[in-house]
Amino acid sequence: MIDVTEQRDALLAAAAGAAAVAGSYLATGWTPAFVVRPVDQAIVNLTPEPIVTFSIETFGDAGHLIHIAMAVATVVGLFGAVAFAGLELAARTDSRGVGAAVAGGGSWLLAAALTGISLGALGAAIPAAAVGGVGWLPESAAPSGGDATPSDGDATGARDAPAVVDAVRRRTLGVVTGALGFAAASAVGRRSLAPGDGPLPDAPRSEGAAARLQEVESASLAVESEGLHGMVSPIGEFYNVDIAEFDPEVTADEWSLTFTGETGSERTVDFDELINRPVEHRAITLRCVGEELNGRKLDNAVWTGTPIRPLLESVDPEGDCNCAMLRGEDGYYVQFPVDVLAEGFLAWGMNGKELPTSHGHPIRVLIPGHWGETNVKWLTEIELLSVEEDGYWEERGWEGTGEVKTVAKLWDEGITELGDGRTELAGHAYAGTRGIDRVEVSTDGGDTWTDAELSERLPDADVWRQWRHVFEPDGEHEVVVRAVDGTGTLQSGEESGSVPSGASGWVRRTVG
């Protein structure tokens, strides 16, 4: 039979483990000093490729939650074991100080071992010590064995035992509740302290971004549909995918980009130097390679930043250097041909605001016409190479840095019944840097086709267009939409899933 005291100590130890992880996150955010991060990265790196692909196809975005939950549970268990040892030693020595010291000191050693950072380890050690110290009760107050009822000859004990048990339970429940409340408050509080989402660095840039944003938005079609984005997606509704559930928190002051590898000389650029380079405001659309054909991971924004080509030329690539590996603060990496990378853009602003943390604050790269997953967030290094290497997703069976496929979308909010009995169909079409020349709509399952109305063509090389078509329904209609890109090539009608190079086919919907 499990001892009641051991049950209580196990519960307190779990609470201490949760408090240690929460304290670490509150103190460090998703940085190398956060105790969960190295464990999560190890899980991601060690997971076999077939399991990664299965998780993406089966769980979608929720797949990230699986490895995060595994990492958090593992680390909570490790710190809980340390706290349990502290509680046991406190019981043996009948000393609260011993319990707090072991829980705190052991947690500090564990956190420092996981992260290699001693100061940041205090974020985990202090809450663990607090729970270990407050949660322990002296032997005289703790119930023993599986039965708290004293002997029949001790009338006073028989009368007082239930009160003692209740006091212990209240103390334990209070400590556990407090630890879990601290964990929740830490998560919310740290999110509120995250960098990003503020105004652009200075007024001229803000004014330029605002003017460009208005220009792009004014190209939107006048559609009756409610909820359908125009030419610009709101920041809070722009799709977001990355390899870690917790975003790295990097301030502009501590950020830098280093060029390494096959260069005439290595170079490091800090944030102030970068934003003082020539500034542009580009409308750029991103689409996720892992989405379904009519999925919702397609959005457009106006990004503020600077071209990457001058920086590449300044480091004087050597010899037969023909590719580059880009690395982000989250451990993500992707390889590009140098000539493709040279067309890229380093962004620090989004829709007239400072680049949000979730989209790579303070700097991300945007490569025209390529899948969204290749546009590294929290960019910290560009290594020039003479031999190609696989990037993160290529190692896991995906195509990597291929160009996006042409697609026309028709979402639920793009189907609207008008007051005069007609039906409005509206959506977006995208073909990367090839652009969209026209969108064709069929309301009879593909037997006949009509050109849809298109939004104004923007000068930006890598941007979607809106489309709109109105028809008079007479019962149910099988609606099919397809796009023709700027080269005159019709969107492929051959259906395929997203793995390994993006979904293809024509979107079909039953309307009426």
Coordinates of C-alpha atoms in Angstrom, one line a residue:
M1 CA 0.0 0.0 0.0
I2 CA 1.4 3.4 -0.9
D3 CA 2.1 5.6 2.0
V4 CA -0.1 8.7 2.3
T5 CA 2.9 10.9 2.9
E6 CA 4.6 9.6 -0.2
Q7 CA 1.4 10.3 -2.2
R8 CA 1.4 13.8 -0.9
D9 CA 5.1 14.3 -1.6
A10 CA 4.7 13.0 -5.1
L11 CA 2.0 15.5 -5.7
L12 CA 4.1 18.3 -4.2
A13 CA 7.1 17.3 -6.3
A14 CA 5.0 17.4 -9.5
A15 CA 3.8 20.9 -8.6
A16 CA 7.4 21.9 -7.9
G17 CA 8.5 20.6 -11.3
A18 CA 5.7 22.6 -13.0
A19 CA 6.7 25.7 -11.0
A20 CA 10.4 25.3 -12.0
V21 CA 9.5 25.1 -15.7
A22 CA 7.2 28.1 -15.4
G23 CA 9.8 30.1 -13.5
S24 CA 12.4 29.3 -16.2
Y25 CA 10.0 30.4 -18.9
L26 CA 9.1 33.6 -17.1
A27 CA 12.8 34.5 -16.6
T28 CA 14.0 33.6 -20.1
G29 CA 11.3 33.1 -22.6
W30 CA 11.9 30.7 -25.5
T31 CA 15.7 31.3 -25.5
P32 CA 18.6 28.9 -25.0
A33 CA 18.3 29.5 -21.3
F34 CA 14.7 28.0 -21.1
V35 CA 15.0 24.5 -19.7
V36 CA 12.4 22.9 -22.1
R37 CA 14.0 24.2 -25.3
P38 CA 17.0 21.8 -25.5
V39 CA 14.8 18.8 -24.7
D40 CA 12.2 19.9 -27.3
Q41 CA 14.9 20.4 -29.9
A42 CA 16.3 16.9 -29.1
I43 CA 12.9 15.3 -29.5
V44 CA 12.4 17.1 -32.9
N45 CA 15.8 16.2 -34.2
L46 CA 15.5 12.5 -33.1
T47 CA 12.0 11.9 -34.3
P48 CA 12.2 9.6 -37.4
E49 CA 11.1 11.2 -40.7
P50 CA 8.1 8.9 -41.3
I51 CA 6.7 9.9 -37.9
V52 CA 7.1 13.6 -38.7
T53 CA 5.3 13.2 -42.0
F54 CA 2.6 11.1 -40.4
S55 CA 2.1 13.7 -37.6
I56 CA 1.8 16.6 -40.2
E57 CA -0.7 14.7 -42.4
T58 CA -2.8 13.4 -39.4
F59 CA -2.7 16.3 -36.9
G60 CA -1.7 19.3 -38.9
D61 CA -0.7 22.3 -36.8
A62 CA -1.6 20.3 -33.6
G63 CA 1.4 18.1 -34.4
H64 CA 3.6 20.7 -32.8
L65 CA 1.7 20.3 -29.5
I66 CA 2.7 16.7 -29.3
H67 CA 6.5 17.2 -29.2
I68 CA 6.1 20.3 -27.0
A69 CA 3.9 18.3 -24.5
M70 CA 6.5 15.5 -24.5
A71 CA 9.3 17.9 -23.8
V72 CA 7.4 19.7 -21.0
A73 CA 6.3 16.5 -19.4
T74 CA 9.9 15.2 -19.5
V75 CA 11.3 18.3 -17.9
V76 CA 8.6 18.6 -15.3
G77 CA 9.3 15.0 -14.4
L78 CA 13.1 15.7 -14.0
F79 CA 12.6 18.7 -11.8
G80 CA 9.8 16.9 -9.9
A81 CA 12.3 14.1 -9.1
V82 CA 14.7 16.6 -7.7
A83 CA 12.0 18.2 -5.6
F84 CA 10.8 14.7 -4.4
A85 CA 14.4 14.0 -3.2
G86 CA 14.4 17.3 -1.3
L87 CA 11.1 16.5 0.4
E88 CA 12.4 13.0 1.4
L89 CA 15.5 14.5 2.9
A90 CA 13.5 17.1 4.7
A91 CA 11.5 14.3 6.3
R92 CA 14.6 12.4 7.3
T93 CA 16.3 15.5 8.9
D94 CA 13.0 17.1 10.0
S95 CA 14.2 20.3 8.5
R96 CA 12.3 22.6 6.0
G97 CA 15.6 24.3 5.2
V98 CA 17.1 21.0 3.9
G99 CA 14.1 20.4 1.7
A100 CA 14.3 23.9 0.2
A101 CA 18.0 23.7 -0.3
V102 CA 18.0 20.4 -2.0
A103 CA 15.0 21.3 -4.2
G104 CA 16.5 24.6 -5.2
G105 CA 20.1 23.6 -5.5
G106 CA 19.3 20.5 -7.4
S107 CA 17.0 22.3 -9.7
W108 CA 19.7 24.9 -10.4
L109 CA 22.2 22.2 -11.2
L110 CA 19.7 20.4 -13.5
A111 CA 18.7 23.6 -15.3
A112 CA 22.4 24.6 -15.8
A113 CA 23.2 21.2 -17.1
L114 CA 20.3 21.3 -19.6
T115 CA 21.0 24.8 -20.9
G116 CA 24.7 25.4 -20.2
I117 CA 23.6 28.8 -18.7
S118 CA 24.1 29.3 -14.9
L119 CA 22.4 32.6 -14.3
G120 CA 19.2 31.7 -16.3
A121 CA 19.0 28.5 -14.2
L122 CA 17.9 30.6 -11.2
G123 CA 14.5 31.0 -12.9
A124 CA 13.9 27.3 -12.3
A125 CA 15.6 27.0 -9.0
I126 CA 13.8 29.7 -7.0
P127 CA 10.2 28.4 -7.6
A128 CA 11.3 24.8 -7.0
A129 CA 12.9 25.8 -3.7
A130 CA 9.8 27.7 -2.7
V131 CA 7.4 24.8 -3.3
G132 CA 9.8 22.4 -1.7
G133 CA 10.2 24.5 1.4
V134 CA 6.6 25.6 1.9
G135 CA 5.1 22.3 1.0
W136 CA 7.0 20.2 3.5
L137 CA 5.4 19.6 6.9
P138 CA 7.2 18.4 10.1
E139 CA 6.7 14.7 10.9
S140 CA 4.5 15.6 13.9
A141 CA 1.9 17.2 11.5
A142 CA 2.0 14.6 8.7
P143 CA -0.3 11.5 8.5
S144 CA 1.6 8.2 8.4
G145 CA 1.0 5.0 6.7
G146 CA -2.3 4.4 4.9
D147 CA -4.5 5.2 8.0
A148 CA -4.4 8.5 10.0
T149 CA -6.5 7.0 12.8
P150 CA -4.5 6.7 16.1
S151 CA -4.9 3.9 18.7
D152 CA -8.1 3.5 20.6
G153 CA -6.3 4.3 23.8
D154 CA -5.5 7.8 22.7
A155 CA -8.8 9.6 22.9
T156 CA -7.3 13.0 22.3
G157 CA -5.4 11.7 19.2
A158 CA -8.6 10.1 18.0
R159 CA -10.4 13.5 18.4
D160 CA -7.6 15.5 16.8
A161 CA -6.5 13.2 13.9
P162 CA -9.1 14.2 11.4
A163 CA -8.2 17.9 12.0
V164 CA -4.5 17.1 11.4
V165 CA -5.4 15.3 8.2
D166 CA -7.6 18.1 7.0
A167 CA -4.8 20.7 7.7
V168 CA -2.3 18.6 5.8
R169 CA -4.7 18.3 2.8
R170 CA -5.4 22.0 2.9
R171 CA -1.7 22.9 3.0
T172 CA -1.0 20.5 0.1
L173 CA -3.9 21.7 -2.0
G174 CA -2.9 25.3 -1.4
V175 CA 0.7 24.7 -2.4
V176 CA -0.3 22.8 -5.5
T177 CA -2.9 25.3 -6.5
G178 CA -0.4 28.1 -5.9
A179 CA 2.2 26.4 -8.0
L180 CA -0.2 25.8 -10.9
G181 CA -1.4 29.4 -10.7
F182 CA 2.1 30.6 -10.8
A183 CA 2.7 28.4 -13.9
A184 CA -0.4 29.9 -15.7
A185 CA 0.5 33.5 -14.7
S186 CA 4.1 33.0 -15.9
A187 CA 3.0 31.8 -19.4
V188 CA 0.6 34.7 -19.8
G189 CA 3.0 37.3 -18.3
R190 CA 5.9 36.2 -20.5
R191 CA 3.7 36.5 -23.6
S192 CA 2.8 40.0 -22.7
L193 CA 6.6 40.9 -22.4
A194 CA 7.4 39.4 -25.8
P195 CA 9.1 41.9 -28.2
G196 CA 7.6 43.0 -31.4
D197 CA 4.1 44.3 -32.5
G198 CA 5.1 47.9 -31.9
P199 CA 5.5 50.8 -34.4
L200 CA 8.3 50.8 -36.9
P201 CA 11.6 52.4 -35.7
D202 CA 11.0 55.9 -37.0
A203 CA 8.4 58.2 -38.5
P204 CA 9.5 58.3 -42.2
R205 CA 9.5 54.5 -42.4
S206 CA 6.1 54.3 -40.7
E207 CA 4.7 56.9 -43.1
G208 CA 6.1 55.1 -46.1
A209 CA 4.7 51.7 -44.9
A210 CA 1.3 53.3 -44.2
A211 CA 1.2 54.8 -47.7
R212 CA 2.1 51.5 -49.3
L213 CA -0.3 49.6 -47.2
Q214 CA -3.1 51.9 -48.3
E215 CA -2.1 51.5 -52.0
V216 CA -2.2 47.7 -51.8
E217 CA -5.5 47.7 -49.8
S218 CA -7.1 50.0 -52.3
A219 CA -6.6 47.4 -55.1
S220 CA -9.1 45.1 -53.3
L221 CA -12.2 44.1 -55.1
A222 CA -15.6 45.3 -53.8
V223 CA -17.2 42.0 -52.7
E224 CA -20.3 41.5 -50.7
S225 CA -18.7 38.6 -48.8
E226 CA -18.2 39.2 -45.1
G227 CA -15.1 37.9 -43.6
L228 CA -13.1 37.5 -46.8
H229 CA -9.8 39.3 -46.7
G230 CA -9.1 41.9 -49.3
M231 CA -5.6 42.3 -50.7
V232 CA -4.0 42.5 -47.2
S233 CA -4.4 40.0 -44.4
P234 CA -4.6 41.4 -40.9
I235 CA -1.5 40.5 -38.8
G236 CA -3.6 38.6 -36.2
E237 CA -5.2 36.4 -38.9
F238 CA -2.1 35.8 -41.0
Y239 CA -1.3 32.1 -40.9
N240 CA 1.7 31.0 -38.8
V241 CA 3.7 27.8 -38.9
D242 CA 7.1 27.0 -37.4
I243 CA 8.9 24.1 -35.9
A244 CA 8.6 25.1 -32.3
E245 CA 5.4 25.9 -30.3
F246 CA 7.2 28.6 -28.3
D247 CA 8.6 31.4 -30.3
P248 CA 12.1 32.7 -29.7
E249 CA 12.2 36.1 -28.0
V250 CA 15.0 38.1 -29.5
T251 CA 15.3 41.8 -28.9
A252 CA 16.5 44.2 -31.6
D253 CA 19.4 45.2 -29.3
E254 CA 20.8 41.6 -29.0
W255 CA 20.1 40.5 -32.6
S256 CA 22.8 40.2 -35.3
L257 CA 23.2 38.4 -38.6
T258 CA 26.5 36.8 -39.4
F259 CA 27.7 35.8 -42.8
T260 CA 30.0 32.7 -42.6
G261 CA 31.5 30.0 -44.8
E262 CA 32.9 30.6 -48.3
T263 CA 33.4 34.4 -48.0
G264 CA 36.2 36.7 -48.6
S265 CA 35.6 37.9 -45.0
E266 CA 33.1 37.1 -42.4
R267 CA 30.7 39.9 -41.5
T268 CA 28.2 40.5 -38.7
V269 CA 25.4 43.1 -39.2
D270 CA 23.4 44.4 -36.2
F271 CA 19.9 45.7 -36.2
D272 CA 20.7 49.4 -36.3
E273 CA 23.0 48.9 -39.2
L274 CA 20.5 46.9 -41.1
I275 CA 17.5 49.3 -40.8
N276 CA 19.7 52.2 -41.9
R277 CA 20.2 50.5 -45.3
P278 CA 17.8 51.4 -48.2
V279 CA 14.3 50.7 -47.2
E280 CA 11.5 49.1 -49.3
H281 CA 7.8 48.3 -48.6
R282 CA 6.9 45.1 -50.6
A283 CA 3.6 43.3 -50.9
I284 CA 4.6 39.6 -50.6
T285 CA 2.3 36.6 -50.3
L286 CA 3.2 33.4 -48.4
R287 CA 1.7 30.0 -48.9
C288 CA 2.4 26.9 -46.7
V289 CA 3.7 23.8 -48.6
G290 CA 1.9 21.5 -46.0
E291 CA -1.7 22.9 -46.5
E292 CA -4.5 21.1 -48.3
L293 CA -5.5 22.3 -51.8
N294 CA -8.2 24.6 -50.5
G295 CA -6.5 25.1 -47.1
R296 CA -6.2 28.5 -45.4
K297 CA -2.5 28.9 -45.1
L298 CA -2.3 31.6 -47.8
D299 CA -2.0 35.3 -46.8
N300 CA -0.5 38.5 -48.0
A301 CA 1.1 41.4 -46.2
V302 CA 3.1 44.6 -46.8
W303 CA 6.6 44.0 -45.5
T304 CA 9.1 46.6 -44.6
G305 CA 12.8 45.8 -45.0
T306 CA 15.9 45.9 -47.2
P307 CA 17.1 43.8 -50.2
I308 CA 19.6 41.1 -49.4
R309 CA 21.7 41.3 -52.6
P310 CA 24.0 44.2 -51.5
L311 CA 24.8 42.5 -48.3
L312 CA 25.7 39.2 -50.1
E313 CA 27.9 41.1 -52.5
S314 CA 29.6 42.9 -49.6
V315 CA 31.0 39.6 -48.2
D316 CA 32.6 38.6 -51.5
P317 CA 31.5 35.0 -52.0
E318 CA 34.5 32.9 -53.0
G319 CA 35.3 30.3 -55.6
D320 CA 32.6 28.0 -56.6
C321 CA 30.2 29.1 -53.8
N322 CA 26.8 28.5 -55.3
C323 CA 24.4 27.9 -52.3
A324 CA 23.8 29.2 -48.8
M325 CA 22.4 27.7 -45.6
L326 CA 20.1 30.1 -43.6
R327 CA 19.7 29.5 -39.9
G328 CA 17.2 30.9 -37.4
E329 CA 17.3 31.3 -33.7
D330 CA 14.7 28.5 -33.3
G331 CA 17.1 25.9 -34.8
Y332 CA 15.5 25.9 -38.2
Y333 CA 17.7 25.9 -41.3
V334 CA 17.1 25.9 -45.1
Q335 CA 19.4 26.0 -48.1
F336 CA 19.0 28.2 -51.2
P337 CA 21.0 28.7 -54.4
V338 CA 22.9 31.9 -54.0
D339 CA 21.3 33.5 -57.1
V340 CA 17.8 32.8 -55.6
L341 CA 18.8 34.1 -52.2
A342 CA 20.1 37.3 -53.9
E343 CA 16.5 38.2 -54.9
G344 CA 15.4 37.9 -51.2
F345 CA 14.4 40.5 -48.7
L346 CA 15.2 41.0 -45.0
A347 CA 12.1 42.2 -43.3
W348 CA 11.6 43.9 -39.9
G349 CA 8.2 45.3 -40.4
M350 CA 4.7 43.9 -41.3
N351 CA 1.6 46.0 -42.3
G352 CA 3.1 49.2 -40.9
K353 CA 4.1 47.6 -37.6
E354 CA 7.2 46.2 -36.1
L355 CA 7.6 42.5 -37.1
P356 CA 5.7 40.5 -34.6
T357 CA 7.5 37.8 -32.5
S358 CA 5.4 35.0 -34.1
H359 CA 6.6 36.1 -37.6
G360 CA 10.3 36.3 -36.8
H361 CA 11.0 39.5 -34.8
P362 CA 13.3 41.2 -35.2
I363 CA 14.4 40.0 -38.7
R364 CA 13.1 37.3 -41.1
V365 CA 14.0 36.5 -44.7
L366 CA 11.4 36.5 -47.6
I367 CA 12.4 34.7 -50.8
P368 CA 10.1 35.6 -53.8
G369 CA 7.9 32.8 -55.2
H370 CA 9.0 30.1 -52.8
W371 CA 6.9 28.1 -50.2
G372 CA 6.4 29.9 -46.9
E373 CA 8.3 27.3 -45.0
T374 CA 11.6 28.4 -46.7
N375 CA 11.3 32.0 -45.4
V376 CA 13.4 31.6 -42.2
K377 CA 12.2 33.5 -39.1
W378 CA 14.5 34.9 -36.4
L379 CA 17.3 34.8 -39.0
T380 CA 20.8 34.8 -37.4
E381 CA 23.2 33.3 -39.9
I382 CA 23.8 32.9 -43.6
E383 CA 26.5 30.3 -44.3
L384 CA 27.8 30.3 -47.9
L385 CA 28.6 26.8 -49.2
S386 CA 30.3 25.2 -52.2
V387 CA 28.4 21.9 -51.8
E388 CA 24.7 21.7 -51.4
E389 CA 23.2 20.4 -48.1
D390 CA 19.7 19.4 -47.2
G391 CA 17.6 21.8 -45.2
Y392 CA 15.4 20.9 -42.2
W393 CA 12.3 19.8 -44.2
E394 CA 14.4 18.2 -47.0
E395 CA 15.9 15.9 -44.4
R396 CA 12.3 14.9 -43.5
G397 CA 11.2 14.0 -47.0
W398 CA 9.8 17.3 -48.3
E399 CA 10.9 19.1 -51.5
G400 CA 12.6 22.0 -49.7
T401 CA 13.1 25.2 -51.6
G402 CA 10.9 24.6 -54.7
E403 CA 8.7 27.3 -56.2
V404 CA 5.1 27.5 -55.2
K405 CA 2.4 25.9 -57.3
T406 CA -0.4 27.9 -58.9
V407 CA -3.7 27.9 -57.0
A408 CA -7.1 29.5 -56.9
K409 CA -9.0 29.3 -53.6
L410 CA -12.7 29.3 -52.8
W411 CA -13.4 29.4 -49.0
D412 CA -16.7 29.3 -47.2
E413 CA -16.8 33.0 -46.7
G414 CA -16.3 33.5 -50.4
I415 CA -19.7 32.1 -51.2
T416 CA -22.5 34.8 -50.7
E417 CA -26.1 34.9 -51.6
L418 CA -27.0 38.3 -52.9
G419 CA -30.3 40.1 -52.3
D420 CA -31.3 39.8 -56.0
G421 CA -31.2 36.0 -55.9
R422 CA -27.8 35.7 -57.5
T423 CA -24.7 34.1 -55.9
E424 CA -21.3 35.8 -55.5
L425 CA -18.2 33.7 -55.6
A426 CA -14.9 35.3 -54.5
G427 CA -11.5 34.3 -53.5
H428 CA -7.7 34.7 -54.1
A429 CA -5.3 33.2 -56.6
Y430 CA -1.5 32.9 -56.3
A431 CA 1.3 31.8 -58.5
G432 CA 4.4 33.2 -56.9
T433 CA 6.6 35.4 -59.1
R434 CA 4.8 34.2 -62.2
G435 CA 1.8 36.2 -61.2
I436 CA -1.8 35.6 -62.0
D437 CA -3.1 36.4 -65.5
R438 CA -6.7 35.2 -65.1
V439 CA -9.0 33.0 -63.0
E440 CA -11.6 30.8 -64.7
V441 CA -14.8 29.7 -63.0
S442 CA -17.1 26.8 -64.0
T443 CA -20.6 26.4 -62.4
D444 CA -21.3 23.1 -64.2
G445 CA -18.6 20.9 -63.0
G446 CA -16.0 22.0 -65.6
D447 CA -18.0 21.7 -68.8
T448 CA -17.9 25.4 -69.5
W449 CA -15.7 28.2 -68.1
T450 CA -16.0 31.9 -67.6
D451 CA -13.3 34.5 -66.8
A452 CA -13.7 36.0 -63.3
E453 CA -13.2 39.6 -62.5
L454 CA -9.7 40.3 -61.1
S455 CA -8.3 42.8 -58.7
E456 CA -5.9 45.4 -60.1
R457 CA -2.5 44.1 -60.9
L458 CA 0.1 45.4 -58.5
P459 CA 3.8 46.1 -59.5
D460 CA 5.0 43.7 -56.8
A461 CA 6.6 40.5 -58.2
D462 CA 5.2 38.0 -55.6
V463 CA 1.6 38.8 -54.7
W464 CA -1.8 37.3 -54.9
R465 CA -4.8 38.7 -56.8
Q466 CA -8.5 38.6 -55.8
W467 CA -11.1 37.2 -58.1
R468 CA -15.0 37.5 -58.2
H469 CA -17.7 35.9 -60.2
V470 CA -21.5 36.3 -59.9
F471 CA -24.1 33.8 -61.4
E472 CA -27.8 32.9 -61.1
P473 CA -28.2 29.6 -59.4
D474 CA -31.0 27.1 -60.4
G475 CA -30.5 24.4 -57.8
E476 CA -27.2 22.8 -56.8
H477 CA -24.1 23.7 -58.9
E478 CA -20.7 22.1 -58.8
V479 CA -18.4 25.1 -58.9
V480 CA -14.8 24.6 -60.0
V481 CA -12.1 27.3 -60.0
R482 CA -8.6 27.3 -61.7
A483 CA -6.0 30.0 -62.4
V484 CA -3.7 30.8 -65.3
D485 CA -0.3 32.2 -64.3
G486 CA 1.5 35.1 -65.9
T487 CA 3.3 32.8 -68.4
G488 CA 0.0 31.6 -69.8
T489 CA 0.3 28.2 -68.0
L490 CA -3.0 26.7 -66.7
Q491 CA -3.0 25.5 -63.1
S492 CA -2.6 21.7 -63.0
G493 CA -5.8 19.7 -62.6
E494 CA -3.9 16.6 -61.4
E495 CA -4.8 16.0 -57.8
S496 CA -2.1 15.3 -55.3
G497 CA -1.6 15.7 -51.5
S498 CA 0.8 18.2 -49.9
V499 CA 3.7 15.7 -49.5
P500 CA 6.4 16.2 -50.7
S501 CA 6.0 19.3 -52.9
G502 CA 2.6 20.9 -52.2
A503 CA -1.0 20.0 -53.0
S504 CA -2.3 20.3 -56.6
G505 CA -5.6 20.1 -58.4
W506 CA -8.6 22.4 -58.9
V507 CA -10.8 23.5 -56.1
R508 CA -14.4 22.1 -56.3
R509 CA -17.4 23.1 -54.2
T510 CA -21.1 22.3 -54.3
V511 CA -23.0 25.5 -54.2
G512 CA -26.8 26.0 -54.0

